[in-house]
């Protein structure tokens, strides 16, 4: 079969560990599996599910969704204080990345990322024939903005800023992003705010000032809806119009749209859940401080990057896995030797993780 030449040597996304496979491999029961690897919420808001159960009775599943996704855009417009024309709904933030690269990337052009960062940026760009230019972060994981500015050339088609960054958890100062937006008005600056609700910081108020500012958001993290696959883009209405050229029809399911709409009616619950996770993060940080082989990095998200001293990260990963604890091994990423990324979960689950880490470290 003749496939695109690009596929030769193409490094695909390194999939998260499958819970079903862990169950089979270690003879565990599926309810013993704890996913500390996906940066999702451990809490399922009961009220949202109850309302969904009654809403689903009236869903016309034989029909496609409303092609404009207007109901959800209106609800988001209310939540974000943005016009409906400044919002584009996508099947998760990952589909937004696909749309954006189809709009901006051509073969032999380049896209700048601040490395280490979310792996899908590389994949969507390379899939379009573009080249990734990695600018290594500084020692404290802050973006090397001077270097980014220096490296931009006439072939640069996008700059990605993951804010806060996955997997390092740090925030990029607003002024650094504004500087890029101002210095390069022709280059889209993609600000991935998938974890912004945990940081309490956002650049959405600037989309009217900069046509090249494209913000990505998701319902997968703070809104507890990763399984529904709903995300959205916020940008200047002119920019959204361009992005819509590549938006596929009907990529969101009617049940997913319904869930997102219901979730937006329960912002009080969502905010409460965020507060809970933030306080659990503080608890985990303190607990990590007391384990001598663990170094935890500060985080503005619902996950913590940890580095192991005097232990092999692959051994730690495997020992946790045997207990049903799945973490994200990020140790093959630049700067992240011996590191795991750990999602904040409930107190009981966090405690189970901490006890296991203590056993591994002192056992
Ligand atoms: N951006 C970042 C930084 C992420 O961490 C993730 C998911 N892990 C995504 C985008 C994709 O999110 P979604 O579930 O909305 O596709």
mmCIF file of C-alpha atoms and ligand atoms in Angstrom:
data_model
loop_
_atom_site.group_PDB
_atom_site.id
_atom_site.type_symbol
_atom_site.label_atom_id
_atom_site.label_comp_id
_atom_site.label_asym_id
_atom_site.label_seq_id
_atom_site.Cartn_x
_atom_site.Cartn_y
_atom_site.Cartn_z
ATOM 1 C CA UNK A 1 0.000 0.000 0.000
ATOM 2 C CA UNK A 2 1.314 3.454 -0.845
ATOM 3 C CA UNK A 3 1.099 5.693 2.189
ATOM 4 C CA UNK A 4 2.301 9.308 2.447
ATOM 5 C CA UNK A 5 6.096 9.532 2.538
ATOM 6 C CA UNK A 6 5.714 11.546 5.737
ATOM 7 C CA UNK A 7 4.777 8.357 7.589
ATOM 8 C CA UNK A 8 8.281 6.969 7.142
ATOM 9 C CA UNK A 9 9.878 7.279 10.579
ATOM 10 C CA UNK A 10 6.874 9.262 11.895
ATOM 11 C CA UNK A 11 6.755 9.062 15.697
ATOM 12 C CA UNK A 12 3.088 8.596 16.686
ATOM 13 C CA UNK A 13 1.535 9.803 19.936
ATOM 14 C CA UNK A 14 2.735 7.662 22.792
ATOM 15 C CA UNK A 15 -0.600 6.389 24.058
ATOM 16 C CA UNK A 16 -1.415 6.368 27.736
ATOM 17 C CA UNK A 17 -1.240 2.940 29.400
ATOM 18 C CA UNK A 18 -4.473 1.001 28.882
ATOM 19 C CA UNK A 19 -6.220 0.189 32.203
ATOM 20 C CA UNK A 20 -7.701 -2.930 30.567
ATOM 21 C CA UNK A 21 -4.206 -4.172 29.711
ATOM 22 C CA UNK A 22 -2.924 -3.431 33.242
ATOM 23 C CA UNK A 23 -5.822 -5.476 34.648
ATOM 24 C CA UNK A 24 -4.895 -8.413 32.394
ATOM 25 C CA UNK A 25 -1.158 -8.183 33.024
ATOM 26 C CA UNK A 26 -1.242 -8.002 36.830
ATOM 27 C CA UNK A 27 -4.479 -9.868 37.558
ATOM 28 C CA UNK A 28 -6.082 -6.805 39.186
ATOM 29 C CA UNK A 29 -9.773 -5.925 39.129
ATOM 30 C CA UNK A 30 -10.709 -2.884 37.011
ATOM 31 C CA UNK A 31 -12.108 -0.974 40.016
ATOM 32 C CA UNK A 32 -8.648 -1.128 41.631
ATOM 33 C CA UNK A 33 -7.113 0.883 38.781
ATOM 34 C CA UNK A 34 -6.329 4.512 39.590
ATOM 35 C CA UNK A 35 -5.534 6.801 36.688
ATOM 36 C CA UNK A 36 -2.965 9.296 37.873
ATOM 37 C CA UNK A 37 -1.820 9.668 34.255
ATOM 38 C CA UNK A 38 -4.489 11.591 32.331
ATOM 39 C CA UNK A 39 -4.889 14.915 34.184
ATOM 40 C CA UNK A 40 -8.644 14.358 34.340
ATOM 41 C CA UNK A 41 -10.955 14.914 37.323
ATOM 42 C CA UNK A 42 -11.545 12.061 39.774
ATOM 43 C CA UNK A 43 -14.970 13.604 40.541
ATOM 44 C CA UNK A 44 -18.104 12.954 38.473
ATOM 45 C CA UNK A 45 -20.697 15.629 39.305
ATOM 46 C CA UNK A 46 -23.850 13.629 40.177
ATOM 47 C CA UNK A 47 -26.152 16.578 39.498
ATOM 48 C CA UNK A 48 -24.907 16.873 35.916
ATOM 49 C CA UNK A 49 -25.377 13.163 35.283
ATOM 50 C CA UNK A 50 -28.900 13.219 36.782
ATOM 51 C CA UNK A 51 -29.923 16.102 34.525
ATOM 52 C CA UNK A 52 -28.321 14.365 31.550
ATOM 53 C CA UNK A 53 -30.350 11.209 32.254
ATOM 54 C CA UNK A 54 -33.594 13.105 31.876
ATOM 55 C CA UNK A 55 -32.355 15.213 28.927
ATOM 56 C CA UNK A 56 -31.357 12.100 26.995
ATOM 57 C CA UNK A 57 -35.004 10.968 26.871
ATOM 58 C CA UNK A 58 -35.727 13.851 24.476
ATOM 59 C CA UNK A 59 -32.592 13.625 22.348
ATOM 60 C CA UNK A 60 -33.203 12.987 18.656
ATOM 61 C CA UNK A 61 -30.322 10.563 18.215
ATOM 62 C CA UNK A 62 -31.503 9.772 14.639
ATOM 63 C CA UNK A 63 -30.554 13.305 13.588
ATOM 64 C CA UNK A 64 -27.228 15.113 13.257
ATOM 65 C CA UNK A 65 -26.463 17.870 15.749
ATOM 66 C CA UNK A 66 -27.321 21.488 14.964
ATOM 67 C CA UNK A 67 -24.484 22.394 12.558
ATOM 68 C CA UNK A 68 -23.861 25.764 14.196
ATOM 69 C CA UNK A 69 -23.663 24.261 17.738
ATOM 70 C CA UNK A 70 -25.430 27.505 18.626
ATOM 71 C CA UNK A 71 -26.914 26.408 21.955
ATOM 72 C CA UNK A 72 -23.475 25.578 23.369
ATOM 73 C CA UNK A 73 -21.893 28.688 21.803
ATOM 74 C CA UNK A 74 -24.546 30.832 23.491
ATOM 75 C CA UNK A 75 -23.961 29.155 26.852
ATOM 76 C CA UNK A 76 -20.201 29.639 26.429
ATOM 77 C CA UNK A 77 -20.741 33.230 25.329
ATOM 78 C CA UNK A 78 -22.464 33.827 28.642
ATOM 79 C CA UNK A 79 -19.760 32.072 30.636
ATOM 80 C CA UNK A 80 -16.795 33.699 28.850
ATOM 81 C CA UNK A 81 -18.311 37.123 28.150
ATOM 82 C CA UNK A 82 -17.390 36.687 24.493
ATOM 83 C CA UNK A 83 -19.522 36.964 21.380
ATOM 84 C CA UNK A 84 -20.813 33.723 19.779
ATOM 85 C CA UNK A 85 -18.794 34.680 16.674
ATOM 86 C CA UNK A 86 -15.626 34.516 18.750
ATOM 87 C CA UNK A 87 -16.178 30.865 19.677
ATOM 88 C CA UNK A 88 -15.681 27.690 17.640
ATOM 89 C CA UNK A 89 -16.732 24.318 19.143
ATOM 90 C CA UNK A 90 -14.444 21.337 18.553
ATOM 91 C CA UNK A 91 -14.347 17.645 19.437
ATOM 92 C CA UNK A 92 -11.912 18.156 22.281
ATOM 93 C CA UNK A 93 -8.927 20.452 22.194
ATOM 94 C CA UNK A 94 -7.168 17.857 20.036
ATOM 95 C CA UNK A 95 -9.556 18.517 17.149
ATOM 96 C CA UNK A 96 -8.870 22.231 17.560
ATOM 97 C CA UNK A 97 -5.170 21.455 17.068
ATOM 98 C CA UNK A 98 -6.007 19.543 13.892
ATOM 99 C CA UNK A 99 -8.115 22.383 12.476
ATOM 100 C CA UNK A 100 -5.474 24.982 13.280
ATOM 101 C CA UNK A 101 -2.651 23.065 11.642
ATOM 102 C CA UNK A 102 -4.777 22.463 8.530
ATOM 103 C CA UNK A 103 -5.314 26.222 8.304
ATOM 104 C CA UNK A 104 -1.766 27.447 8.928
ATOM 105 C CA UNK A 105 0.826 24.752 8.196
ATOM 106 C CA UNK A 106 2.223 24.062 4.744
ATOM 107 C CA UNK A 107 5.015 21.649 3.799
ATOM 108 C CA UNK A 108 8.476 23.034 4.559
ATOM 109 C CA UNK A 109 7.166 25.711 6.909
ATOM 110 C CA UNK A 110 8.028 25.666 10.607
ATOM 111 C CA UNK A 111 6.226 25.918 13.920
ATOM 112 C CA UNK A 112 7.874 26.862 17.211
ATOM 113 C CA UNK A 113 7.214 24.996 20.449
ATOM 114 C CA UNK A 114 8.617 25.599 23.905
ATOM 115 C CA UNK A 115 9.927 22.192 24.853
ATOM 116 C CA UNK A 116 9.055 20.014 26.782
ATOM 117 C CA UNK A 117 5.344 20.469 26.104
ATOM 118 C CA UNK A 118 2.186 18.664 24.962
ATOM 119 C CA UNK A 119 3.106 16.025 22.388
ATOM 120 C CA UNK A 120 0.198 16.595 20.006
ATOM 121 C CA UNK A 121 1.585 19.942 18.775
ATOM 122 C CA UNK A 122 4.415 18.095 17.040
ATOM 123 C CA UNK A 123 2.101 15.450 15.632
ATOM 124 C CA UNK A 124 -0.477 17.776 14.027
ATOM 125 C CA UNK A 125 2.263 19.951 12.529
ATOM 126 C CA UNK A 126 4.347 17.082 11.138
ATOM 127 C CA UNK A 127 1.185 15.440 9.772
ATOM 128 C CA UNK A 128 0.739 18.542 7.593
ATOM 129 C CA UNK A 129 4.343 18.356 6.405
ATOM 130 C CA UNK A 130 5.537 21.169 8.666
ATOM 131 C CA UNK A 131 8.675 21.144 10.772
ATOM 132 C CA UNK A 132 8.846 21.607 14.523
ATOM 133 C CA UNK A 133 11.463 23.952 15.907
ATOM 134 C CA UNK A 134 11.972 23.199 19.589
ATOM 135 C CA UNK A 135 13.124 25.966 21.901
ATOM 136 C CA UNK A 136 14.287 24.407 25.143
ATOM 137 C CA UNK A 137 12.802 25.916 28.295
ATOM 138 C CA UNK A 138 14.998 27.559 30.893
ATOM 139 C CA UNK A 139 16.078 25.573 33.944
ATOM 140 C CA UNK A 140 12.978 26.638 35.904
ATOM 141 C CA UNK A 141 10.831 25.553 32.898
ATOM 142 C CA UNK A 142 9.931 29.140 31.945
ATOM 143 C CA UNK A 143 9.765 29.798 28.191
ATOM 144 C CA UNK A 144 12.915 31.193 26.633
ATOM 145 C CA UNK A 145 11.065 34.064 24.949
ATOM 146 C CA UNK A 146 14.259 35.796 23.751
ATOM 147 C CA UNK A 147 15.262 32.610 21.961
ATOM 148 C CA UNK A 148 11.780 32.189 20.467
ATOM 149 C CA UNK A 149 11.910 35.744 19.092
ATOM 150 C CA UNK A 150 15.396 35.187 17.711
ATOM 151 C CA UNK A 151 14.445 31.971 15.933
ATOM 152 C CA UNK A 152 11.263 33.193 14.158
ATOM 153 C CA UNK A 153 11.812 33.465 10.395
ATOM 154 C CA UNK A 154 9.749 34.040 7.240
ATOM 155 C CA UNK A 155 8.758 30.349 7.248
ATOM 156 C CA UNK A 156 7.341 30.368 10.775
ATOM 157 C CA UNK A 157 3.592 29.624 10.698
ATOM 158 C CA UNK A 158 2.676 29.289 14.394
ATOM 159 C CA UNK A 159 4.053 29.610 17.914
ATOM 160 C CA UNK A 160 2.576 27.291 20.558
ATOM 161 C CA UNK A 161 2.364 28.359 24.185
ATOM 162 C CA UNK A 162 0.822 25.798 26.516
ATOM 163 C CA UNK A 163 -0.403 27.875 29.444
ATOM 164 C CA UNK A 164 -0.108 26.414 32.041
ATOM 165 C CA UNK A 165 2.248 23.932 30.460
ATOM 166 C CA UNK A 166 1.742 20.196 30.303
ATOM 167 C CA UNK A 167 3.832 18.426 31.687
ATOM 168 C CA UNK A 168 5.822 21.005 33.705
ATOM 169 C CA UNK A 169 2.832 22.810 35.299
ATOM 170 C CA UNK A 170 4.222 26.372 35.062
ATOM 171 C CA UNK A 171 2.570 29.520 33.688
ATOM 172 C CA UNK A 172 3.921 31.841 31.002
ATOM 173 C CA UNK A 173 3.837 35.515 32.103
ATOM 174 C CA UNK A 174 1.108 37.432 30.229
ATOM 175 C CA UNK A 175 3.605 40.045 29.050
ATOM 176 C CA UNK A 176 5.758 37.427 27.328
ATOM 177 C CA UNK A 177 2.781 36.283 25.262
ATOM 178 C CA UNK A 178 1.700 39.855 24.517
ATOM 179 C CA UNK A 179 5.238 40.546 23.320
ATOM 180 C CA UNK A 180 5.032 37.684 20.817
ATOM 181 C CA UNK A 181 1.581 38.819 19.652
ATOM 182 C CA UNK A 182 2.852 42.358 19.098
ATOM 183 C CA UNK A 183 6.222 41.490 17.570
ATOM 184 C CA UNK A 184 4.748 39.018 15.080
ATOM 185 C CA UNK A 185 1.246 40.134 14.044
ATOM 186 C CA UNK A 186 1.370 37.797 11.015
ATOM 187 C CA UNK A 187 2.075 34.693 13.098
ATOM 188 C CA UNK A 188 -0.718 32.944 15.008
ATOM 189 C CA UNK A 189 0.205 32.484 18.652
ATOM 190 C CA UNK A 190 -1.713 29.450 19.889
ATOM 191 C CA UNK A 191 -2.298 29.616 23.619
ATOM 192 C CA UNK A 192 -3.472 26.252 24.930
ATOM 193 C CA UNK A 193 -5.474 26.978 28.075
ATOM 194 C CA UNK A 194 -6.620 23.405 28.728
ATOM 195 C CA UNK A 195 -5.680 23.819 32.414
ATOM 196 C CA UNK A 196 -6.472 27.543 32.791
ATOM 197 C CA UNK A 197 -9.373 26.988 35.201
ATOM 198 C CA UNK A 198 -6.911 25.589 37.764
ATOM 199 C CA UNK A 199 -4.505 28.502 37.307
ATOM 200 C CA UNK A 200 -7.236 31.148 37.446
ATOM 201 C CA UNK A 201 -5.474 33.059 34.657
ATOM 202 C CA UNK A 202 -6.478 33.521 31.039
ATOM 203 C CA UNK A 203 -5.755 35.655 27.994
ATOM 204 C CA UNK A 204 -9.281 35.591 26.593
ATOM 205 C CA UNK A 205 -9.831 39.287 27.171
ATOM 206 C CA UNK A 206 -7.071 40.041 24.636
ATOM 207 C CA UNK A 207 -8.633 38.334 21.593
ATOM 208 C CA UNK A 208 -10.202 41.615 20.490
ATOM 209 C CA UNK A 209 -6.814 43.328 20.525
ATOM 210 C CA UNK A 210 -4.850 40.684 18.618
ATOM 211 C CA UNK A 211 -6.146 38.836 15.552
ATOM 212 C CA UNK A 212 -3.228 36.392 15.859
ATOM 213 C CA UNK A 213 -4.218 35.241 19.360
ATOM 214 C CA UNK A 214 -5.916 31.824 19.272
ATOM 215 C CA UNK A 215 -6.948 30.318 22.588
ATOM 216 C CA UNK A 216 -7.796 26.652 23.076
ATOM 217 C CA UNK A 217 -9.988 25.354 25.890
ATOM 218 C CA UNK A 218 -11.535 22.027 26.879
ATOM 219 C CA UNK A 219 -14.281 20.427 28.961
ATOM 220 C CA UNK A 220 -11.950 17.448 29.587
ATOM 221 C CA UNK A 221 -10.166 18.789 32.649
ATOM 222 C CA UNK A 222 -11.874 21.144 35.149
ATOM 223 C CA UNK A 223 -15.356 20.252 33.812
ATOM 224 C CA UNK A 224 -14.942 16.471 34.387
ATOM 225 C CA UNK A 225 -16.079 15.635 30.838
ATOM 226 C CA UNK A 226 -13.025 14.022 29.201
ATOM 227 C CA UNK A 227 -15.161 11.121 27.950
ATOM 228 C CA UNK A 228 -17.547 13.505 26.176
ATOM 229 C CA UNK A 229 -14.794 15.030 23.974
ATOM 230 C CA UNK A 230 -15.778 18.697 23.878
ATOM 231 C CA UNK A 231 -13.402 21.613 23.413
ATOM 232 C CA UNK A 232 -13.544 25.114 21.945
ATOM 233 C CA UNK A 233 -11.487 27.870 20.385
ATOM 234 C CA UNK A 234 -11.703 31.538 21.376
ATOM 235 C CA UNK A 235 -10.342 34.140 18.961
ATOM 236 C CA UNK A 236 -11.201 37.339 17.140
ATOM 237 C CA UNK A 237 -14.371 36.856 15.000
ATOM 238 C CA UNK A 238 -12.279 37.322 11.825
ATOM 239 C CA UNK A 239 -9.891 34.573 12.898
ATOM 240 C CA UNK A 240 -12.738 32.218 13.878
ATOM 241 C CA UNK A 241 -14.201 32.692 10.385
ATOM 242 C CA UNK A 242 -10.923 31.477 8.870
ATOM 243 C CA UNK A 243 -10.691 28.505 11.245
ATOM 244 C CA UNK A 244 -14.255 27.498 10.379
ATOM 245 C CA UNK A 245 -13.152 26.813 6.796
ATOM 246 C CA UNK A 246 -11.456 23.654 8.035
ATOM 247 C CA UNK A 247 -14.001 22.687 10.718
ATOM 248 C CA UNK A 248 -15.522 19.307 9.868
ATOM 249 C CA UNK A 249 -19.301 18.942 10.087
ATOM 250 C CA UNK A 250 -20.890 16.965 12.921
ATOM 251 C CA UNK A 251 -17.737 15.954 14.766
ATOM 252 C CA UNK A 252 -19.488 16.390 18.120
ATOM 253 C CA UNK A 253 -22.159 13.969 19.259
ATOM 254 C CA UNK A 254 -25.553 15.256 20.453
ATOM 255 C CA UNK A 255 -25.087 13.602 23.896
ATOM 256 C CA UNK A 256 -21.687 15.323 24.270
ATOM 257 C CA UNK A 257 -23.117 18.732 23.373
ATOM 258 C CA UNK A 258 -25.961 18.143 25.830
ATOM 259 C CA UNK A 259 -23.499 17.250 28.614
ATOM 260 C CA UNK A 260 -21.414 20.380 28.015
ATOM 261 C CA UNK A 261 -24.555 22.542 28.058
ATOM 262 C CA UNK A 262 -25.702 21.020 31.342
ATOM 263 C CA UNK A 263 -22.225 21.416 32.887
ATOM 264 C CA UNK A 264 -22.304 25.155 32.150
ATOM 265 C CA UNK A 265 -25.506 25.415 34.182
ATOM 266 C CA UNK A 266 -23.653 24.047 37.214
ATOM 267 C CA UNK A 267 -20.642 26.316 37.430
ATOM 268 C CA UNK A 268 -20.975 26.358 41.221
ATOM 269 C CA UNK A 269 -20.267 22.600 41.320
ATOM 270 C CA UNK A 270 -17.413 22.901 38.830
ATOM 271 C CA UNK A 271 -15.840 25.702 40.896
ATOM 272 C CA UNK A 272 -16.220 23.669 44.078
ATOM 273 C CA UNK A 273 -14.503 20.695 42.425
ATOM 274 C CA UNK A 274 -11.633 22.902 41.247
ATOM 275 C CA UNK A 275 -11.191 24.225 44.815
ATOM 276 C CA UNK A 276 -11.137 20.671 46.134
ATOM 277 C CA UNK A 277 -8.448 19.591 43.638
ATOM 278 C CA UNK A 278 -6.360 22.693 44.394
ATOM 279 C CA UNK A 279 -6.432 21.933 48.122
ATOM 280 C CA UNK A 280 -5.561 18.286 47.422
ATOM 281 C CA UNK A 281 -2.650 19.493 45.316
ATOM 282 C CA UNK A 282 -1.315 21.406 48.334
ATOM 283 C CA UNK A 283 -1.738 18.289 50.473
ATOM 284 C CA UNK A 284 0.164 16.184 47.905
ATOM 285 C CA UNK A 285 2.943 18.777 47.583
ATOM 286 C CA UNK A 286 3.448 18.686 51.354
ATOM 287 C CA UNK A 287 3.421 14.889 51.377
ATOM 288 C CA UNK A 288 5.984 14.773 48.517
ATOM 289 C CA UNK A 289 8.239 17.179 50.441
ATOM 290 C CA UNK A 290 8.489 14.586 53.189
ATOM 291 C CA UNK A 291 9.614 11.785 50.881
ATOM 292 C CA UNK A 292 13.324 12.172 50.418
ATOM 293 C CA UNK A 293 13.678 10.545 46.974
ATOM 294 C CA UNK A 294 10.941 12.745 45.447
ATOM 295 C CA UNK A 295 11.398 16.279 44.160
ATOM 296 C CA UNK A 296 8.067 17.923 43.241
ATOM 297 C CA UNK A 297 7.850 20.984 40.979
ATOM 298 C CA UNK A 298 5.357 23.781 41.682
ATOM 299 C CA UNK A 299 2.231 23.544 39.546
ATOM 300 C CA UNK A 300 -0.625 25.800 38.404
ATOM 301 C CA UNK A 301 -2.594 22.775 37.213
ATOM 302 C CA UNK A 302 -4.270 19.608 38.507
ATOM 303 C CA UNK A 303 -1.073 17.568 38.110
ATOM 304 C CA UNK A 304 2.414 17.588 39.588
ATOM 305 C CA UNK A 305 5.707 16.822 37.895
ATOM 306 C CA UNK A 306 8.021 14.836 40.161
ATOM 307 C CA UNK A 307 11.657 13.851 39.747
ATOM 308 C CA UNK A 308 13.128 10.813 41.498
ATOM 309 C CA UNK A 309 16.528 10.950 43.154
ATOM 310 C CA UNK A 310 18.548 7.774 43.653
ATOM 311 C CA UNK A 311 15.800 5.664 42.089
ATOM 312 C CA UNK A 312 15.190 4.484 38.549
ATOM 313 C CA UNK A 313 11.982 6.059 37.227
ATOM 314 C CA UNK A 314 11.086 2.974 35.180
ATOM 315 C CA UNK A 315 11.256 0.828 38.340
ATOM 316 C CA UNK A 316 9.079 3.304 40.233
ATOM 317 C CA UNK A 317 6.579 3.402 37.365
ATOM 318 C CA UNK A 318 6.389 -0.406 37.208
ATOM 319 C CA UNK A 319 6.065 -0.858 40.988
ATOM 320 C CA UNK A 320 3.193 1.630 41.095
ATOM 321 C CA UNK A 321 1.553 -0.104 38.145
ATOM 322 C CA UNK A 322 1.551 -3.411 40.035
ATOM 323 C CA UNK A 323 -0.583 -1.674 42.670
ATOM 324 C CA UNK A 324 -3.010 -0.433 39.997
ATOM 325 C CA UNK A 325 -1.554 3.088 40.042
ATOM 326 C CA UNK A 326 -1.031 4.387 36.508
ATOM 327 C CA UNK A 327 1.236 7.451 36.244
ATOM 328 C CA UNK A 328 2.622 9.181 33.147
ATOM 329 C CA UNK A 329 6.262 8.380 32.506
ATOM 330 C CA UNK A 330 7.597 11.552 30.859
ATOM 331 C CA UNK A 331 11.263 10.729 31.430
ATOM 332 C CA UNK A 332 12.042 10.484 27.708
ATOM 333 C CA UNK A 333 11.125 14.155 27.155
ATOM 334 C CA UNK A 334 13.854 16.800 27.034
ATOM 335 C CA UNK A 335 14.860 18.068 30.516
ATOM 336 C CA UNK A 336 12.644 15.489 32.242
ATOM 337 C CA UNK A 337 15.053 12.685 33.013
ATOM 338 C CA UNK A 338 13.733 10.477 35.850
ATOM 339 C CA UNK A 339 10.378 12.315 35.958
ATOM 340 C CA UNK A 340 6.777 11.141 36.315
ATOM 341 C CA UNK A 341 3.691 13.311 35.885
ATOM 342 C CA UNK A 342 1.052 12.675 38.533
ATOM 343 C CA UNK A 343 -2.596 13.815 38.428
ATOM 344 C CA UNK A 344 -4.137 15.094 41.655
ATOM 345 C CA UNK A 345 -7.018 12.814 42.718
ATOM 346 C CA UNK A 346 -9.158 12.402 45.867
ATOM 347 C CA UNK A 347 -7.623 12.390 49.374
ATOM 348 C CA UNK A 348 -8.021 8.623 49.769
ATOM 349 C CA UNK A 349 -6.451 7.949 46.380
ATOM 350 C CA UNK A 350 -3.659 10.500 46.886
ATOM 351 C CA UNK A 351 -2.908 8.910 50.230
ATOM 352 C CA UNK A 352 -2.690 5.454 48.620
ATOM 353 C CA UNK A 353 -0.212 6.855 46.093
ATOM 354 C CA UNK A 354 1.887 8.527 48.806
ATOM 355 C CA UNK A 355 2.015 5.334 50.919
ATOM 356 C CA UNK A 356 3.153 3.367 47.875
ATOM 357 C CA UNK A 357 5.816 5.935 47.042
ATOM 358 C CA UNK A 358 7.088 5.789 50.631
ATOM 359 C CA UNK A 359 7.306 1.977 50.395
ATOM 360 C CA UNK A 360 9.249 2.251 47.140
ATOM 361 C CA UNK A 361 11.569 4.932 48.507
ATOM 362 C CA UNK A 362 12.275 3.458 51.948
ATOM 363 C CA UNK A 363 11.371 -0.204 51.360
HETATM 364 N N1 LIG B 1 -3.837 20.309 25.405
HETATM 365 C C1 LIG B 1 -3.212 19.873 26.494
HETATM 366 C C2 LIG B 1 -2.125 20.701 27.067
HETATM 367 C C3 LIG B 1 -3.549 18.654 27.075
HETATM 368 O O1 LIG B 1 -2.902 18.231 28.162
HETATM 369 C C4 LIG B 1 -4.587 17.878 26.499
HETATM 370 C C5 LIG B 1 -5.022 16.549 27.041
HETATM 371 N N2 LIG B 1 -4.177 15.864 27.819
HETATM 372 C C6 LIG B 1 -5.214 18.370 25.368
HETATM 373 C C7 LIG B 1 -4.816 19.593 24.845
HETATM 374 C C8 LIG B 1 -6.299 17.609 24.689
HETATM 375 O O2 LIG B 1 -7.487 17.775 25.367
HETATM 376 P P1 LIG B 1 -8.874 17.236 24.852
HETATM 377 O O3 LIG B 1 -9.285 16.143 25.779
HETATM 378 O O4 LIG B 1 -9.788 18.408 24.964
HETATM 379 O O5 LIG B 1 -8.705 16.771 23.438
#
